[in-house]
Amino acid sequence: MKFGIIKERKNPPDRRVVFTPSELVRLKELYPEATVAVESSDIRIFTDVQYQSLGITVTDDVSDCDILFGVKEVPIESLIPNKAYFFFSHTIKKSPGNRKLLQAILEKNIDLYDHETIVNSENNRLIGFGRYAGIVGVYNGIRAFGIKFELFKLPKAETLSGKDALIAHLKRITLPPLKFVITGSGKVGNGAKEILDAIKIKEVTIDNYLTKNYTQAVYVQLNVLDYNKRKDGQVLDYTDFYEHPTEYVSDFEKYTKVTDVYFTGHFHSPAAPIILTREMLQSKDCKIKVVADISCDVNGPIACTLRASTIAEPIYGYFPGENKEVDVFHPAAIVVMAVDNLPSEIPKDASEGFGEQFMEHVIPAFFNGDKDGILQRAKMTENGKLTPRFSYLQDYVDGK
C-alpha cells in the first residue's frame, strides 16, 4: 500500500499538511509494509528538504500512490481518477459551492473519505483542527479588542511560530477587567479555554459571572443547556435538546448584558435556536464589544456574522441598529472576527496535532482489516456512487 501526501492547491494557500516528516517516519516504523511519497510543495510549512532529510521520498508525481492525503478541497482539474482521497471536501452539509467537486469525484470514480466523516461507533468525530481553531480564535478575539479600543497591539497570529508564541504575546499585554464567554465544550471550546487558562484568566461560575463585578478579567464556559431553555419551562437533559431542538429557545440574552468578548466554540444544528439574535444585539443593555465567531456559520446562530472574514482582513464592524457591516471604528460597531480557516495561522502546531490524531485513529484501520469500521463509516463515495451512509446527498449531487 502506497500513501501519498498531496500539495495543497486551494487559494488562498494553506500551509498545513496531514503528516509531518517525523510522523511519516513513525508510520514507516510501525508499518514497514507501507510506502510513502510526498508531493513537492513550495508553500507547505515543512519543506521538501525536511522530508528528504528523514529519508522520505519527495516527488512531482504521486499518481502511483493508492491513498492520497490532503487538507483542503482538491481543485477538480487536479483530481487523479480511480484513487482514494482524504481531505475536507465541505460537501456533507450540501455547500452549494462544492457541488461540482462532489460530482467530479463521482465521475472520476474516486473513493472519498472526508476528514469530517471519520467518526467512532458513537458518531463522535475523531479527526479535526478544532483545538487549533479555538486557540487562534481567542488570540484573534483579544487582538480585535485591542485594535477597536486602541489599548494594545498584538502581531497577527500568522506571523508567529505557534501556540507558545501566541501565549507569550498575550502575557505581555495588560487586560482590563473584561468578561469573556465561551459557548461549547468540544475541541473548539476547549481550545479556547486552553489559551485563557494559559494566560491566567480566572474561570468563574455562571452565577458569579452574571452577578458579580471583578477587578480582573474572568471567563465562563457554557454547555448547550446553559444558553438554551425549553419553551415549556421544563428542565430536561442534553439528550432531549439534541432530539427536540425545536422545543428550545435561546437563553443567551442574560450573558449579553455582562459580556465584553464572546468566543463561539459550539457545534450548531440547523434545527437548533439562533444563539445570539439581532434583537439581543440591538438591545440597549447589550455589552458585547467583540464577537470572535470561531465556529463561523454564516447566516447561522450568530446574527452579526454576516460573512466569513480572512486571515488578511480578519475583522469587520457590525452595526446592530441596521444589521449591516460598517467600519470597525464606527462608534456603535461590534467587532466581528469570523475567519473560517483559523488553524492555518499556526500551521506547524496544527499539522503536528492532526497527524497524531490520524496515526492513532485512522492509519491502523488500513492494516487491521478496518476492524472498528473507521474507514467503512467515513467512505462517502465508491464505484462512482454515494455510499448508503451518504445517500442523503443524492439530491445535492443531482442539483435539486
XYZ file of N, CA and C in Angstrom, residues 124-296:
519
model
N -18.969 10.157 17.072
C -18.163 11.294 17.520
C -16.950 11.439 16.605
N -16.683 12.673 16.182
C -15.559 12.912 15.285
C -14.234 12.576 15.954
N -13.341 11.977 15.175
C -12.035 11.568 15.690
C -10.911 12.474 15.202
N -11.141 13.165 14.103
C -10.095 13.933 13.440
C -10.567 15.371 13.262
N -9.677 16.314 13.490
C -10.056 17.698 13.225
C -9.012 18.684 13.717
N -9.184 19.914 13.288
C -8.299 21.004 13.688
C -8.970 21.905 14.729
N -10.086 21.436 15.303
C -10.887 22.283 16.180
C -10.121 22.924 17.325
N -9.260 22.150 17.958
C -8.488 22.689 19.087
C -7.707 23.929 18.654
N -7.115 23.860 17.462
C -6.266 24.954 16.992
C -7.102 26.145 16.549
N -8.310 25.880 16.060
C -9.229 26.977 15.758
C -9.554 27.746 17.039
N -9.809 27.011 18.118
C -10.095 27.656 19.402
C -8.926 28.466 19.922
N -7.736 27.917 19.785
C -6.524 28.595 20.255
C -6.329 29.919 19.509
N -6.375 29.871 18.184
C -6.151 31.084 17.391
C -7.327 32.043 17.546
N -8.537 31.483 17.655
C -9.718 32.329 17.779
C -9.684 33.233 18.996
N -9.223 32.715 20.117
C -9.107 33.542 21.325
C -8.054 34.626 21.124
N -6.922 34.246 20.569
C -5.870 35.242 20.316
C -6.409 36.351 19.419
N -7.077 35.965 18.342
C -7.594 36.961 17.401
C -8.681 37.825 18.025
N -9.502 37.213 18.892
C -10.553 37.976 19.550
C -9.996 39.031 20.490
N -8.983 38.662 21.246
C -8.349 39.628 22.150
C -7.601 40.684 21.343
N -6.960 40.246 20.270
C -6.276 41.206 19.390
C -7.280 42.216 18.827
N -8.474 41.729 18.450
C -9.512 42.617 17.907
C -9.948 43.653 18.934
N -10.052 43.243 20.195
C -10.418 44.186 21.258
C -9.361 45.285 21.368
N -8.103 44.889 21.318
C -7.023 45.870 21.391
C -7.051 46.859 20.251
N -7.373 46.365 19.047
C -7.453 47.246 17.877
C -8.622 48.220 18.028
N -9.786 47.694 18.366
C -11.001 48.514 18.447
C -10.837 49.670 19.438
N -10.284 49.376 20.599
C -10.198 50.387 21.652
C -8.803 50.986 21.795
N -7.923 50.625 20.839
C -6.562 51.185 20.777
C -5.849 51.084 22.121
N -5.983 49.903 22.733
C -5.388 49.660 24.054
C -4.026 48.988 23.959
N -3.884 48.101 22.991
C -2.622 47.365 22.835
C -2.566 46.841 21.406
N -1.351 46.500 20.984
C -1.155 45.973 19.635
C -0.532 44.584 19.720
N -1.210 43.626 19.117
C -0.676 42.268 19.030
C -0.379 41.968 17.566
N 0.736 41.282 17.283
C 1.009 40.903 15.893
C -0.007 39.880 15.402
N -0.154 39.767 14.118
C -1.039 38.744 13.573
C -0.528 37.357 13.940
N -1.451 36.469 14.218
C -1.075 35.106 14.611
C -0.232 34.433 13.534
N -0.542 34.689 12.276
C 0.166 34.019 11.181
C 1.639 34.399 11.119
N 2.016 35.509 11.772
C 3.426 35.923 11.756
C 4.230 35.288 12.887
N 3.544 34.551 13.772
C 4.197 33.943 14.928
C 4.425 32.450 14.705
N 5.261 31.859 15.525
C 5.700 30.486 15.276
C 4.699 29.428 15.706
N 3.760 29.784 16.589
C 2.804 28.774 17.035
C 2.165 29.141 18.352
N 1.530 28.157 18.967
C 0.752 28.380 20.183
C 1.567 29.051 21.286
N 2.771 28.561 21.524
C 3.573 29.123 22.620
C 3.862 30.606 22.399
N 4.080 30.974 21.144
C 4.337 32.388 20.835
C 3.076 33.227 21.027
N 1.913 32.670 20.685
C 0.661 33.388 20.926
C 0.488 33.671 22.416
N 0.727 32.653 23.206
C 0.590 32.804 24.662
C 1.570 33.845 25.194
N 2.806 33.783 24.719
C 3.831 34.728 25.186
C 3.420 36.169 24.896
N 2.878 36.417 23.713
C 2.451 37.777 23.370
C 1.241 38.211 24.200
N 0.313 37.306 24.426
C -0.853 37.653 25.242
C -0.451 37.978 26.683
N 0.558 37.302 27.168
C 1.008 37.539 28.553
C 1.672 38.910 28.713
N 2.110 39.495 27.613
C 2.809 40.783 27.690
C 1.856 41.968 27.795
N 0.593 41.758 27.434
C -0.353 42.872 27.454
C -1.084 42.923 28.792
N -1.619 44.083 29.104
C -2.418 44.246 30.325
C -3.883 44.375 29.914
N -4.677 43.404 30.343
C -6.098 43.414 30.005
C -6.896 44.155 31.064
N -7.885 44.924 30.656
C -8.823 45.474 31.641
C -9.679 44.341 32.218
N -10.504 44.618 33.217
C -11.323 43.551 33.834
C -12.489 43.134 32.933
N -12.139 42.464 31.848
C -13.147 42.043 30.877
C -13.831 40.762 31.327
N -15.011 40.544 30.753
C -15.705 39.276 30.930
C -15.788 38.578 29.572
N -15.251 37.339 29.543
C -15.250 36.527 28.337
C -16.224 35.366 28.508
N -16.987 35.061 27.459
C -17.841 33.881 27.489
C -17.474 32.982 26.313
N -17.435 31.666 26.585
C -17.205 30.656 25.553
C -18.460 29.795 25.470
N -19.006 29.601 24.268
C -20.049 28.592 24.097
C -19.421 27.364 23.457
N -19.689 26.201 24.060
C -19.163 24.952 23.534
C -18.088 24.355 24.408
N -18.107 23.028 24.519
C -17.114 22.337 25.349
C -16.484 21.171 24.612
N -16.493 21.254 23.284
C -15.798 20.255 22.476
C -14.378 20.704 22.201
N -13.817 20.236 21.098
C -12.424 20.559 20.770
C -12.208 22.059 20.594
N -13.155 22.736 19.939
C -13.001 24.171 19.706
C -13.115 24.938 21.022
N -14.182 24.666 21.763
C -14.385 25.354 23.040
C -13.255 25.103 24.015
N -12.757 23.874 24.038
C -11.666 23.567 24.962
C -10.336 24.136 24.486
N -10.196 24.313 23.172
C -9.010 25.020 22.669
C -9.013 26.470 23.121
N -10.201 27.080 23.089
C -10.337 28.455 23.583
C -10.020 28.524 25.070
N -10.555 27.592 25.816
C -10.309 27.540 27.266
C -8.817 27.352 27.566
N -8.160 26.540 26.744
C -6.734 26.259 26.936
C -5.912 27.554 26.939
N -6.236 28.462 26.025
C -5.482 29.714 25.947
C -5.815 30.631 27.116
N -7.092 30.748 27.456
C -7.464 31.608 28.583
C -6.828 31.107 29.884
N -6.792 29.801 30.054
C -6.135 29.234 31.238
C -4.631 29.515 31.209
N -4.038 29.413 30.027
C -2.584 29.601 29.901
C -2.161 31.023 30.246
N -3.047 31.991 29.992
C -2.691 33.387 30.313
C -3.311 33.832 31.637
N -3.755 32.822 32.401
C -4.200 33.032 33.787
C -5.461 33.901 33.909
N -6.371 33.749 32.943
C -7.693 34.367 33.089
C -8.494 33.473 34.031
N -9.147 34.065 34.997
C -9.843 33.293 36.027
C -11.177 32.761 35.517
N -11.398 31.449 35.682
C -12.691 30.860 35.350
C -13.625 30.990 36.552
N -14.853 31.418 36.314
C -15.817 31.619 37.410
C -17.097 30.854 37.104
N -17.946 30.725 38.102
C -19.225 30.038 37.915
C -20.179 30.936 37.130
N -21.194 30.327 36.567
C -22.184 31.093 35.814
C -22.855 32.137 36.704
N -23.258 31.734 37.891
C -23.933 32.678 38.796
C -23.057 33.877 39.106
N -21.799 33.620 39.418
C -20.885 34.724 39.728
C -20.611 35.589 38.493
N -20.517 34.955 37.357
C -20.284 35.692 36.105
C -21.428 36.671 35.851
N -22.628 36.206 36.089
C -23.807 37.025 35.799
C -24.066 38.115 36.833
N -23.582 37.924 38.049
C -23.981 38.833 39.130
C -22.851 39.651 39.747
N -21.602 39.210 39.580
C -20.510 39.889 40.281
C -19.660 40.731 39.337
N -19.072 41.765 39.898
C -18.074 42.558 39.193
C -16.688 42.149 39.672
N -15.723 42.210 38.797
C -14.370 41.762 39.134
C -13.359 42.850 38.814
N -12.230 42.781 39.469
C -11.146 43.720 39.194
C -10.122 43.112 38.237
N -10.393 41.909 37.771
C -9.519 41.222 36.825
C -10.392 40.608 35.730
N -9.767 40.215 34.644
C -10.506 39.543 33.572
C -10.928 38.150 34.029
N -12.149 37.745 33.675
C -12.676 36.428 34.036
C -13.384 35.826 32.827
N -13.639 34.504 32.901
C -14.382 33.875 31.824
C -15.287 32.783 32.359
N -16.270 32.420 31.533
C -17.145 31.295 31.832
C -17.285 30.479 30.548
N -17.343 29.165 30.697
C -17.533 28.265 29.553
C -18.900 27.613 29.675
N -19.705 27.701 28.626
C -21.094 27.264 28.683
C -21.322 26.010 27.848
N -22.129 25.105 28.399
C -22.650 23.981 27.644
C -23.986 24.379 27.035
N -24.483 23.542 26.153
C -25.650 23.906 25.358
C -26.891 24.223 26.202
N -27.040 23.564 27.361
C -28.210 23.837 28.211
C -28.018 25.056 29.096
N -26.819 25.617 29.077
C -26.584 26.861 29.820
C -27.093 28.072 29.052
N -27.284 27.914 27.731
C -27.720 29.067 26.948
C -28.937 28.761 26.062
N -29.590 27.628 26.321
C -30.872 27.318 25.688
C -31.838 26.845 26.756
N -33.129 27.107 26.559
C -34.140 26.643 27.518
C -35.370 26.158 26.758
N -36.051 25.211 27.366
C -37.270 24.699 26.739
C -38.369 25.757 26.769
N -39.157 25.781 25.696
C -40.255 26.737 25.613
C -41.289 26.528 26.707
N -41.465 25.258 27.127
C -42.487 24.963 28.144
C -41.960 25.059 29.570
N -40.682 25.436 29.724
C -40.121 25.640 31.051
C -39.555 24.403 31.710
N -39.748 23.226 31.107
C -39.179 22.010 31.697
C -37.649 22.065 31.645
N -37.037 21.478 32.653
C -35.580 21.359 32.658
C -35.242 19.889 32.472
N -34.805 19.541 31.274
C -34.503 18.144 30.961
C -33.001 18.005 30.695
N -32.605 17.012 29.917
C -31.165 16.760 29.757
C -30.715 17.055 28.322
N -29.417 16.830 28.091
C -28.841 17.103 26.782
C -29.509 16.282 25.681
N -29.842 15.047 26.010
C -30.462 14.180 25.015
C -31.743 14.800 24.488
N -32.531 15.373 25.387
C -33.781 15.999 24.967
C -33.505 17.154 24.010
N -32.482 17.947 24.306
C -32.152 19.072 23.420
C -31.761 18.576 22.036
N -30.909 17.554 21.992
C -30.447 17.074 20.693
C -31.555 16.378 19.907
N -32.495 15.769 20.623
C -33.597 15.078 19.942
C -34.744 16.014 19.584
N -34.901 17.096 20.362
C -36.029 18.012 20.143
C -35.560 19.471 20.152
N -34.632 19.839 19.277
C -34.089 21.207 19.320
C -35.138 22.291 19.061
N -36.186 21.963 18.318
C -37.202 22.981 18.017
C -38.066 23.324 19.225
N -37.936 22.526 20.298
C -38.693 22.818 21.519
C -37.964 23.829 22.402
N -36.817 24.313 21.940
C -35.983 25.209 22.740
C -35.881 26.592 22.109
N -35.588 27.573 22.959
C -35.266 28.927 22.519
C -33.959 29.344 23.181
N -33.314 30.325 22.599
C -32.056 30.803 23.168
C -32.290 31.493 24.507
N -31.397 31.211 25.426
C -31.410 31.873 26.731
C -30.094 32.635 26.927
N -29.534 33.089 25.799
C -28.209 33.705 25.846
C -28.253 35.182 26.246
N -29.424 35.788 26.197
C -29.503 37.236 26.410
C -28.944 37.668 27.762
N -29.112 36.822 28.778
C -28.604 37.217 30.098
C -27.079 37.387 30.087
N -26.409 36.671 29.187
C -24.951 36.802 29.087
C -24.565 38.057 28.312
N -25.386 38.460 27.356
C -25.053 39.651 26.564
C -25.025 40.910 27.418
N -25.719 40.879 28.543
C -25.814 42.063 29.408
C -24.560 42.284 30.248
N -23.699 41.265 30.313
C -22.494 41.390 31.159
C -21.202 41.036 30.417
N -21.303 40.596 29.182
C -20.138 40.079 28.446
C -19.481 41.157 27.589
N -18.154 41.165 27.595
C -17.392 42.061 26.718
C -16.974 41.367 25.427
N -16.480 40.139 25.553
C -15.967 39.408 24.388
C -16.573 38.004 24.381
N -17.116 37.608 23.239
C -17.775 36.317 23.100
C -16.984 35.455 22.129
N -16.583 34.260 22.598
C -15.890 33.280 21.766
C -16.856 32.132 21.472
N -17.162 31.895 20.206
C -18.070 30.797 19.867
C -17.266 29.543 19.573
N -17.554 28.486 20.300
C -16.883 27.210 20.054
C -17.870 26.075 19.983
N -19.141 26.393 19.727
C -20.213 25.410 19.744
C -20.344 24.704 18.402
N -20.957 23.535 18.444
C -21.494 22.922 17.234
C -22.967 23.305 17.182
N -23.458 23.697 16.018
C -24.845 24.164 15.928
C -25.601 23.396 14.861
N -26.667 22.725 15.269
C -27.554 22.061 14.327
C -28.476 23.091 13.678
N -28.758 22.958 12.380
C -29.667 23.914 11.727
C -31.032 24.006 12.395
N -31.456 22.940 13.081
C -32.770 22.942 13.735
C -32.745 23.612 15.102
N -31.562 23.869 15.629
C -31.440 24.468 16.957
C -31.705 25.968 16.894
N -32.040 26.578 18.038
C -32.341 28.016 18.049
C -31.123 28.867 17.684
N -31.384 30.040 17.114
C -30.327 31.037 16.953
C -29.845 31.421 18.341
N -28.543 31.479 18.527
C -27.991 31.727 19.866
C -27.976 33.220 20.180
N -27.314 33.983 19.324
C -27.187 35.433 19.516
C -28.000 36.118 18.426
N -29.169 36.610 18.794
C -30.112 37.141 17.811
C -29.874 38.626 17.539
N -30.464 39.119 16.451
C -30.400 40.544 16.137
C -31.012 41.373 17.265
N -32.103 40.867 17.819
C -32.783 41.598 18.888
C -31.875 41.751 20.104
N -31.145 40.704 20.444
C -30.213 40.780 21.570
C -29.133 41.824 21.303
N -28.614 41.805 20.081
C -27.540 42.732 19.722
C -28.027 44.174 19.677
N -29.301 44.365 19.339
C -29.869 45.713 19.249
C -30.311 46.259 20.597
N -30.384 45.383 21.605
C -30.837 45.810 22.920
C -29.887 46.837 23.533
N -30.450 47.828 24.203
C -29.638 48.886 24.804
C -28.726 48.374 25.918
N -29.092 47.229 26.510
C -28.244 46.724 27.593
C -27.280 45.624 27.121
N -27.129 45.463 25.797
C -26.122 44.534 25.274
C -24.745 45.165 25.439
N -23.842 44.467 26.121
C -22.500 44.999 26.399
C -21.415 44.403 25.517
N -21.779 43.469 24.647
C -20.772 42.781 23.837
C -20.059 43.774 22.909
N -18.740 43.692 22.927
C -17.917 44.581 22.111
C -17.204 43.835 20.980
N -16.901 42.562 21.222
C -16.229 41.740 20.222
C -16.887 40.374 20.185
N -17.193 39.883 18.986
C -17.632 38.503 18.794
C -16.577 37.801 17.953
N -15.870 36.875 18.570
C -14.915 36.044 17.842
C -15.651 34.767 17.461
N -16.214 34.766 16.254
C -17.039 33.628 15.831
C -16.133 32.551 15.232
N -15.589 31.738 16.120
C -14.660 30.684 15.722
C -15.379 29.622 14.905
N -16.614 29.319 15.294
C -17.393 28.312 14.568
C -17.772 28.794 13.176
N -18.002 30.079 13.022
C -18.190 30.750 11.732
C -19.211 30.074 10.822
